[in-house]
mmCIF file of C-alpha atoms in Angstrom:
data_model
loop_
_atom_site.group_PDB
_atom_site.id
_atom_site.type_symbol
_atom_site.label_atom_id
_atom_site.label_comp_id
_atom_site.label_asym_id
_atom_site.label_seq_id
_atom_site.Cartn_x
_atom_site.Cartn_y
_atom_site.Cartn_z
ATOM 1 C CA LYS T 217 -15.496 -9.520 -9.209
ATOM 2 C CA ALA T 218 -13.925 -10.962 -6.082
ATOM 3 C CA GLY T 219 -11.214 -8.952 -4.393
ATOM 4 C CA VAL T 220 -7.835 -10.023 -3.119
ATOM 5 C CA THR T 221 -8.109 -12.719 -0.498
ATOM 6 C CA GLN T 222 -5.564 -13.654 2.112
ATOM 7 C CA THR T 223 -5.480 -16.696 4.347
ATOM 8 C CA PRO T 224 -5.347 -17.146 7.185
ATOM 9 C CA ARG T 225 -6.563 -13.829 8.599
ATOM 10 C CA TYR T 226 -5.011 -14.384 11.995
ATOM 11 C CA LEU T 227 -2.143 -16.553 13.092
ATOM 12 C CA ILE T 228 -0.250 -17.138 16.320
ATOM 13 C CA LYS T 229 3.150 -18.782 16.162
ATOM 14 C CA THR T 230 6.036 -19.403 18.516
ATOM 15 C CA ARG T 231 9.569 -18.103 18.095
ATOM 16 C CA GLY T 232 11.656 -20.382 15.929
ATOM 17 C CA GLN T 233 8.724 -21.775 13.984
ATOM 18 C CA GLN T 234 8.058 -21.106 10.340
ATOM 19 C CA VAL T 235 4.873 -19.808 8.716
ATOM 20 C CA THR T 236 3.323 -19.709 5.262
ATOM 21 C CA LEU T 237 0.814 -17.063 4.241
ATOM 22 C CA SER T 238 -1.325 -17.238 1.126
ATOM 23 C CA CYS T 239 -2.653 -14.600 -1.241
ATOM 24 C CA SER T 240 -5.149 -15.057 -4.069
ATOM 25 C CA PRO T 241 -5.131 -12.099 -6.460
ATOM 26 C CA ILE T 242 -8.004 -10.683 -8.417
ATOM 27 C CA SER T 243 -8.783 -12.806 -11.458
ATOM 28 C CA GLY T 244 -6.617 -11.741 -14.398
ATOM 29 C CA HIS T 245 -4.017 -10.001 -12.263
ATOM 30 C CA ARG T 246 -0.477 -11.225 -12.829
ATOM 31 C CA SER T 247 1.429 -9.190 -10.250
ATOM 32 C CA VAL T 248 1.389 -9.835 -6.505
ATOM 33 C CA SER T 249 3.292 -7.707 -4.017
ATOM 34 C CA TRP T 250 3.786 -8.313 -0.307
ATOM 35 C CA TYR T 251 4.117 -5.721 2.438
ATOM 36 C CA GLN T 252 4.784 -5.846 6.156
ATOM 37 C CA GLN T 253 3.109 -3.326 8.436
ATOM 38 C CA THR T 254 4.252 -2.729 12.003
ATOM 39 C CA PRO T 255 3.586 0.179 14.370
ATOM 40 C CA GLY T 256 7.273 1.069 14.452
ATOM 41 C CA GLN T 257 8.269 0.733 10.792
ATOM 42 C CA GLY T 258 4.969 1.366 9.025
ATOM 43 C CA LEU T 259 4.266 -0.213 5.651
ATOM 44 C CA GLN T 260 7.353 -1.770 4.121
ATOM 45 C CA PHE T 261 7.712 -3.506 0.759
ATOM 46 C CA LEU T 262 8.811 -7.142 0.979
ATOM 47 C CA PHE T 263 8.810 -8.432 -2.609
ATOM 48 C CA GLU T 264 6.860 -8.579 -5.814
ATOM 49 C CA TYR T 265 6.121 -11.435 -8.179
ATOM 50 C CA PHE T 266 5.052 -11.212 -11.783
ATOM 51 C CA SER T 267 4.366 -14.255 -13.915
ATOM 52 C CA GLU T 268 5.968 -16.561 -11.359
ATOM 53 C CA THR T 269 9.206 -14.534 -11.230
ATOM 54 C CA GLN T 270 10.376 -12.306 -8.422
ATOM 55 C CA ARG T 271 10.547 -8.869 -9.983
ATOM 56 C CA ASN T 272 11.570 -6.787 -6.993
ATOM 57 C CA LYS T 273 12.742 -7.361 -3.473
ATOM 58 C CA GLY T 274 12.776 -5.126 -0.428
ATOM 59 C CA ASN T 275 15.351 -4.941 2.307
ATOM 60 C CA PHE T 276 14.403 -7.954 4.402
ATOM 61 C CA PRO T 277 16.525 -10.893 5.564
ATOM 62 C CA GLY T 278 16.579 -14.160 3.699
ATOM 63 C CA ARG T 279 14.200 -15.682 6.242
ATOM 64 C CA PHE T 280 11.470 -13.999 4.235
ATOM 65 C CA SER T 281 10.763 -15.705 0.944
ATOM 66 C CA GLY T 282 7.938 -16.079 -1.484
ATOM 67 C CA ARG T 283 6.763 -17.683 -4.634
ATOM 68 C CA GLN T 284 4.043 -17.367 -7.218
ATOM 69 C CA PHE T 285 2.183 -20.144 -8.942
ATOM 70 C CA SER T 286 1.013 -20.410 -12.528
ATOM 71 C CA ASN T 287 -2.485 -19.261 -11.495
ATOM 72 C CA SER T 288 -0.904 -16.105 -9.992
ATOM 73 C CA ARG T 289 -1.639 -17.152 -6.423
ATOM 74 C CA SER T 290 1.255 -16.333 -4.164
ATOM 75 C CA GLU T 291 2.654 -17.536 -0.893
ATOM 76 C CA MET T 292 5.167 -15.982 1.435
ATOM 77 C CA ASN T 293 7.159 -17.904 3.972
ATOM 78 C CA VAL T 294 8.945 -16.729 7.072
ATOM 79 C CA SER T 295 11.341 -19.155 8.673
ATOM 80 C CA THR T 296 12.815 -19.106 12.175
ATOM 81 C CA LEU T 297 10.255 -16.618 13.425
ATOM 82 C CA GLU T 298 11.336 -13.791 15.703
ATOM 83 C CA LEU T 299 9.208 -11.649 18.006
ATOM 84 C CA GLY T 300 9.814 -8.706 15.678
ATOM 85 C CA ASP T 301 8.080 -10.525 12.841
ATOM 86 C CA SER T 302 4.740 -9.861 14.529
ATOM 87 C CA ALA T 303 2.950 -7.689 12.021
ATOM 88 C CA LEU T 304 0.121 -7.290 9.561
ATOM 89 C CA TYR T 305 1.170 -8.862 6.267
ATOM 90 C CA LEU T 306 -0.578 -7.391 3.260
ATOM 91 C CA CYS T 307 -0.598 -8.503 -0.306
ATOM 92 C CA ALA T 308 -1.631 -6.458 -3.296
ATOM 93 C CA SER T 309 -2.397 -7.511 -6.833
ATOM 94 C CA SER T 310 -2.422 -5.671 -10.120
ATOM 95 C CA LEU T 311 -2.406 -6.286 -13.840
ATOM 96 C CA GLY T 312 1.326 -5.705 -13.698
ATOM 97 C CA LEU T 313 1.319 -2.987 -16.332
ATOM 98 C CA ALA T 314 3.123 0.308 -15.778
ATOM 99 C CA GLY T 315 1.226 2.340 -13.220
ATOM 100 C CA ALA T 316 -1.503 -0.236 -12.827
ATOM 101 C CA GLU T 317 -3.692 0.304 -9.804
ATOM 102 C CA GLN T 318 -2.923 -2.041 -6.963
ATOM 103 C CA TYR T 319 -5.640 -3.698 -4.938
ATOM 104 C CA PHE T 320 -4.828 -4.730 -1.400
ATOM 105 C CA GLY T 321 -6.182 -7.657 0.525
ATOM 106 C CA PRO T 322 -7.341 -7.460 4.154
ATOM 107 C CA GLY T 323 -4.050 -8.810 5.466
ATOM 108 C CA THR T 324 -2.904 -11.606 7.735
ATOM 109 C CA ARG T 325 -2.164 -10.605 11.297
ATOM 110 C CA LEU T 326 0.742 -12.671 12.574
ATOM 111 C CA THR T 327 1.578 -12.753 16.259
ATOM 112 C CA VAL T 328 4.826 -14.376 17.358
ATOM 113 C CA THR T 329 5.085 -15.323 21.021
ATOM 114 C CA ASP S 188 13.029 6.052 1.820
ATOM 115 C CA ALA S 189 9.765 7.801 1.118
ATOM 116 C CA LYS S 190 10.082 10.914 -0.994
ATOM 117 C CA THR S 191 7.082 12.636 0.565
ATOM 118 C CA THR S 192 6.356 14.635 3.705
ATOM 119 C CA GLN S 193 2.882 14.831 5.226
ATOM 120 C CA PRO S 194 1.491 16.268 8.456
ATOM 121 C CA PRO S 195 0.987 13.461 10.987
ATOM 122 C CA SER S 196 -2.636 14.287 11.736
ATOM 123 C CA MET S 197 -5.559 16.499 10.733
ATOM 124 C CA ASP S 198 -9.141 17.001 11.832
ATOM 125 C CA CYS S 199 -12.144 17.802 9.674
ATOM 126 C CA ALA S 200 -15.816 18.413 10.428
ATOM 127 C CA GLU S 201 -18.274 16.094 8.736
ATOM 128 C CA GLY S 202 -19.657 17.615 5.544
ATOM 129 C CA ARG S 203 -16.749 19.992 5.114
ATOM 130 C CA ALA S 204 -13.932 19.642 2.614
ATOM 131 C CA ALA S 205 -10.811 17.886 3.846
ATOM 132 C CA ASN S 206 -7.609 19.222 2.288
ATOM 133 C CA LEU S 207 -4.602 16.978 2.842
ATOM 134 C CA PRO S 208 -1.229 18.440 1.839
ATOM 135 C CA CYS S 209 1.836 16.555 0.658
ATOM 136 C CA ASN S 210 5.325 17.812 -0.018
ATOM 137 C CA HIS S 211 7.438 16.048 -2.656
ATOM 138 C CA SER S 212 10.107 18.585 -3.451
ATOM 139 C CA THR S 213 12.520 16.050 -4.990
ATOM 140 C CA ILE S 214 10.045 14.533 -7.411
ATOM 141 C CA SER S 215 11.423 13.716 -10.854
ATOM 142 C CA GLY S 216 9.765 14.590 -14.125
ATOM 143 C CA ASN S 217 8.624 11.038 -14.793
ATOM 144 C CA GLU S 218 7.297 10.303 -11.318
ATOM 145 C CA TYR S 219 3.616 10.329 -10.502
ATOM 146 C CA VAL S 220 1.862 11.295 -7.288
ATOM 147 C CA TYR S 221 -0.403 8.566 -5.894
ATOM 148 C CA TRP S 222 -2.744 8.676 -2.933
ATOM 149 C CA TYR S 223 -3.900 5.690 -0.921
ATOM 150 C CA ARG S 224 -5.817 5.507 2.324
ATOM 151 C CA GLN S 225 -5.997 2.864 4.999
ATOM 152 C CA ILE S 226 -9.018 2.547 7.188
ATOM 153 C CA HIS S 227 -8.243 0.945 10.517
ATOM 154 C CA SER S 228 -7.060 -2.666 10.200
ATOM 155 C CA GLN S 229 -7.892 -2.882 6.501
ATOM 156 C CA GLY S 230 -5.644 -2.999 3.442
ATOM 157 C CA PRO S 231 -4.783 0.312 1.769
ATOM 158 C CA GLN S 232 -7.219 1.551 -0.848
ATOM 159 C CA TYR S 233 -6.252 3.423 -3.996
ATOM 160 C CA ILE S 234 -7.763 6.906 -4.248
ATOM 161 C CA ILE S 235 -6.275 8.838 -7.153
ATOM 162 C CA HIS S 236 -3.064 9.635 -8.987
ATOM 163 C CA GLY S 237 -1.676 12.322 -11.269
ATOM 164 C CA LEU S 238 1.411 13.593 -13.072
ATOM 165 C CA LYS S 239 1.016 17.341 -13.420
ATOM 166 C CA ASN S 240 -2.575 18.106 -14.270
ATOM 167 C CA ASN S 241 -5.275 18.280 -11.646
ATOM 168 C CA GLU S 242 -7.333 15.111 -11.457
ATOM 169 C CA THR S 243 -10.791 14.307 -10.152
ATOM 170 C CA ASN S 244 -12.687 11.081 -9.656
ATOM 171 C CA GLU S 245 -15.682 9.964 -7.666
ATOM 172 C CA MET S 246 -13.689 9.851 -4.455
ATOM 173 C CA ALA S 247 -11.493 12.931 -4.491
ATOM 174 C CA SER S 248 -9.634 15.653 -6.352
ATOM 175 C CA LEU S 249 -5.886 15.973 -6.662
ATOM 176 C CA ILE S 250 -4.317 19.382 -7.071
ATOM 177 C CA ILE S 251 -0.627 19.417 -8.073
ATOM 178 C CA THR S 252 1.312 22.671 -8.005
ATOM 179 C CA GLU S 253 2.847 23.924 -11.219
ATOM 180 C CA ASP S 254 6.378 23.142 -10.049
ATOM 181 C CA ARG S 255 5.123 19.704 -8.928
ATOM 182 C CA LYS S 256 6.842 20.035 -5.563
ATOM 183 C CA SER S 257 3.652 19.659 -3.605
ATOM 184 C CA SER S 258 0.089 18.481 -3.961
ATOM 185 C CA THR S 259 -3.214 18.489 -2.104
ATOM 186 C CA LEU S 260 -5.794 15.744 -1.886
ATOM 187 C CA ILE S 261 -9.292 17.126 -1.490
ATOM 188 C CA LEU S 262 -12.223 15.148 -0.129
ATOM 189 C CA PRO S 263 -15.056 17.535 -1.030
ATOM 190 C CA HIS S 264 -17.600 16.465 1.596
ATOM 191 C CA ALA S 265 -15.916 14.430 4.306
ATOM 192 C CA THR S 266 -17.938 11.767 6.102
ATOM 193 C CA LEU S 267 -17.172 9.788 9.241
ATOM 194 C CA ARG S 268 -16.215 6.864 6.986
ATOM 195 C CA ASP S 269 -13.370 8.945 5.560
ATOM 196 C CA THR S 270 -11.544 8.687 8.885
ATOM 197 C CA ALA S 271 -8.326 6.904 7.894
ATOM 198 C CA VAL S 272 -4.598 7.259 7.356
ATOM 199 C CA TYR S 273 -3.897 8.884 3.995
ATOM 200 C CA TYR S 274 -0.648 8.128 2.202
ATOM 201 C CA CYS S 275 0.889 10.284 -0.496
ATOM 202 C CA ILE S 276 3.331 8.285 -2.635
ATOM 203 C CA VAL S 277 5.693 9.299 -5.391
ATOM 204 C CA ARG S 278 5.922 6.493 -7.883
ATOM 205 C CA LEU S 279 7.961 5.923 -10.992
ATOM 206 C CA LEU S 280 5.746 4.352 -13.605
ATOM 207 C CA SER S 281 7.778 1.427 -14.809
ATOM 208 C CA TYR S 282 6.725 -1.670 -16.651
ATOM 209 C CA ASN S 283 8.896 -3.818 -14.401
ATOM 210 C CA THR S 284 7.829 -2.844 -10.914
ATOM 211 C CA ASP S 285 4.714 -2.295 -8.829
ATOM 212 C CA LYS S 286 6.712 -1.329 -5.748
ATOM 213 C CA LEU S 287 5.141 1.326 -3.533
ATOM 214 C CA ILE S 288 7.160 3.175 -0.897
ATOM 215 C CA PHE S 289 4.861 4.313 1.874
ATOM 216 C CA GLY S 290 5.690 7.173 4.207
ATOM 217 C CA THR S 291 4.090 7.760 7.570
ATOM 218 C CA GLY S 292 0.919 9.305 6.147
ATOM 219 C CA THR S 293 -1.640 11.707 7.618
ATOM 220 C CA ARG S 294 -4.179 10.432 10.096
ATOM 221 C CA LEU S 295 -7.437 12.203 9.197
ATOM 222 C CA GLN S 296 -10.096 12.303 11.888
ATOM 223 C CA VAL S 297 -13.554 13.354 10.708
ATOM 224 C CA PHE S 298 -15.781 14.439 13.572
ATOM 225 C CA PRO S 299 -19.565 14.940 13.713
#
């Protein structure tokens, strides 16, 4: 079956703009998590959605937000972009059961200039 | 914060076993040990997980010490394609979260 897909794969934005990233989970998966990866901070948890509800949230400012649709597809939005938001944004999907294996997508590489 | 400590880097000759250690001295009784790896510029890939018994699958073996304070991931016959960053993660199995807390991982370099 198809894996987790993320669009777009690469994105260049200017400071102050806003951006929306999309994640399509594996068919049947109800949980989608988002992570930010930077050289300085490594892989950091942003938030998780399960059945259209945010189930967990990491320690990121309110400029970072997300949502999940009834088909489990998820989007994350970053408003008022800063240079430090340049990163690889990864999403992962799972069945959402306790200990369920998570499958990661290839990521969206965002560059803020 | 991550609850695990791993060496920053290791080397391994192709065809030999790669043994990657992980220290998790503060692990709780209901927390599992998970291993993921990330090949350059790709998303992390699940490898294996365990609670207290040793586990084996088609990719690797996981050896957890009796006191559960440390573990070792074993790649029995490393290939060049196993070059990646390997993350050891302690995870509470809960029905209401999928959150993973990644540490800095071990960068494994497999050489010919």
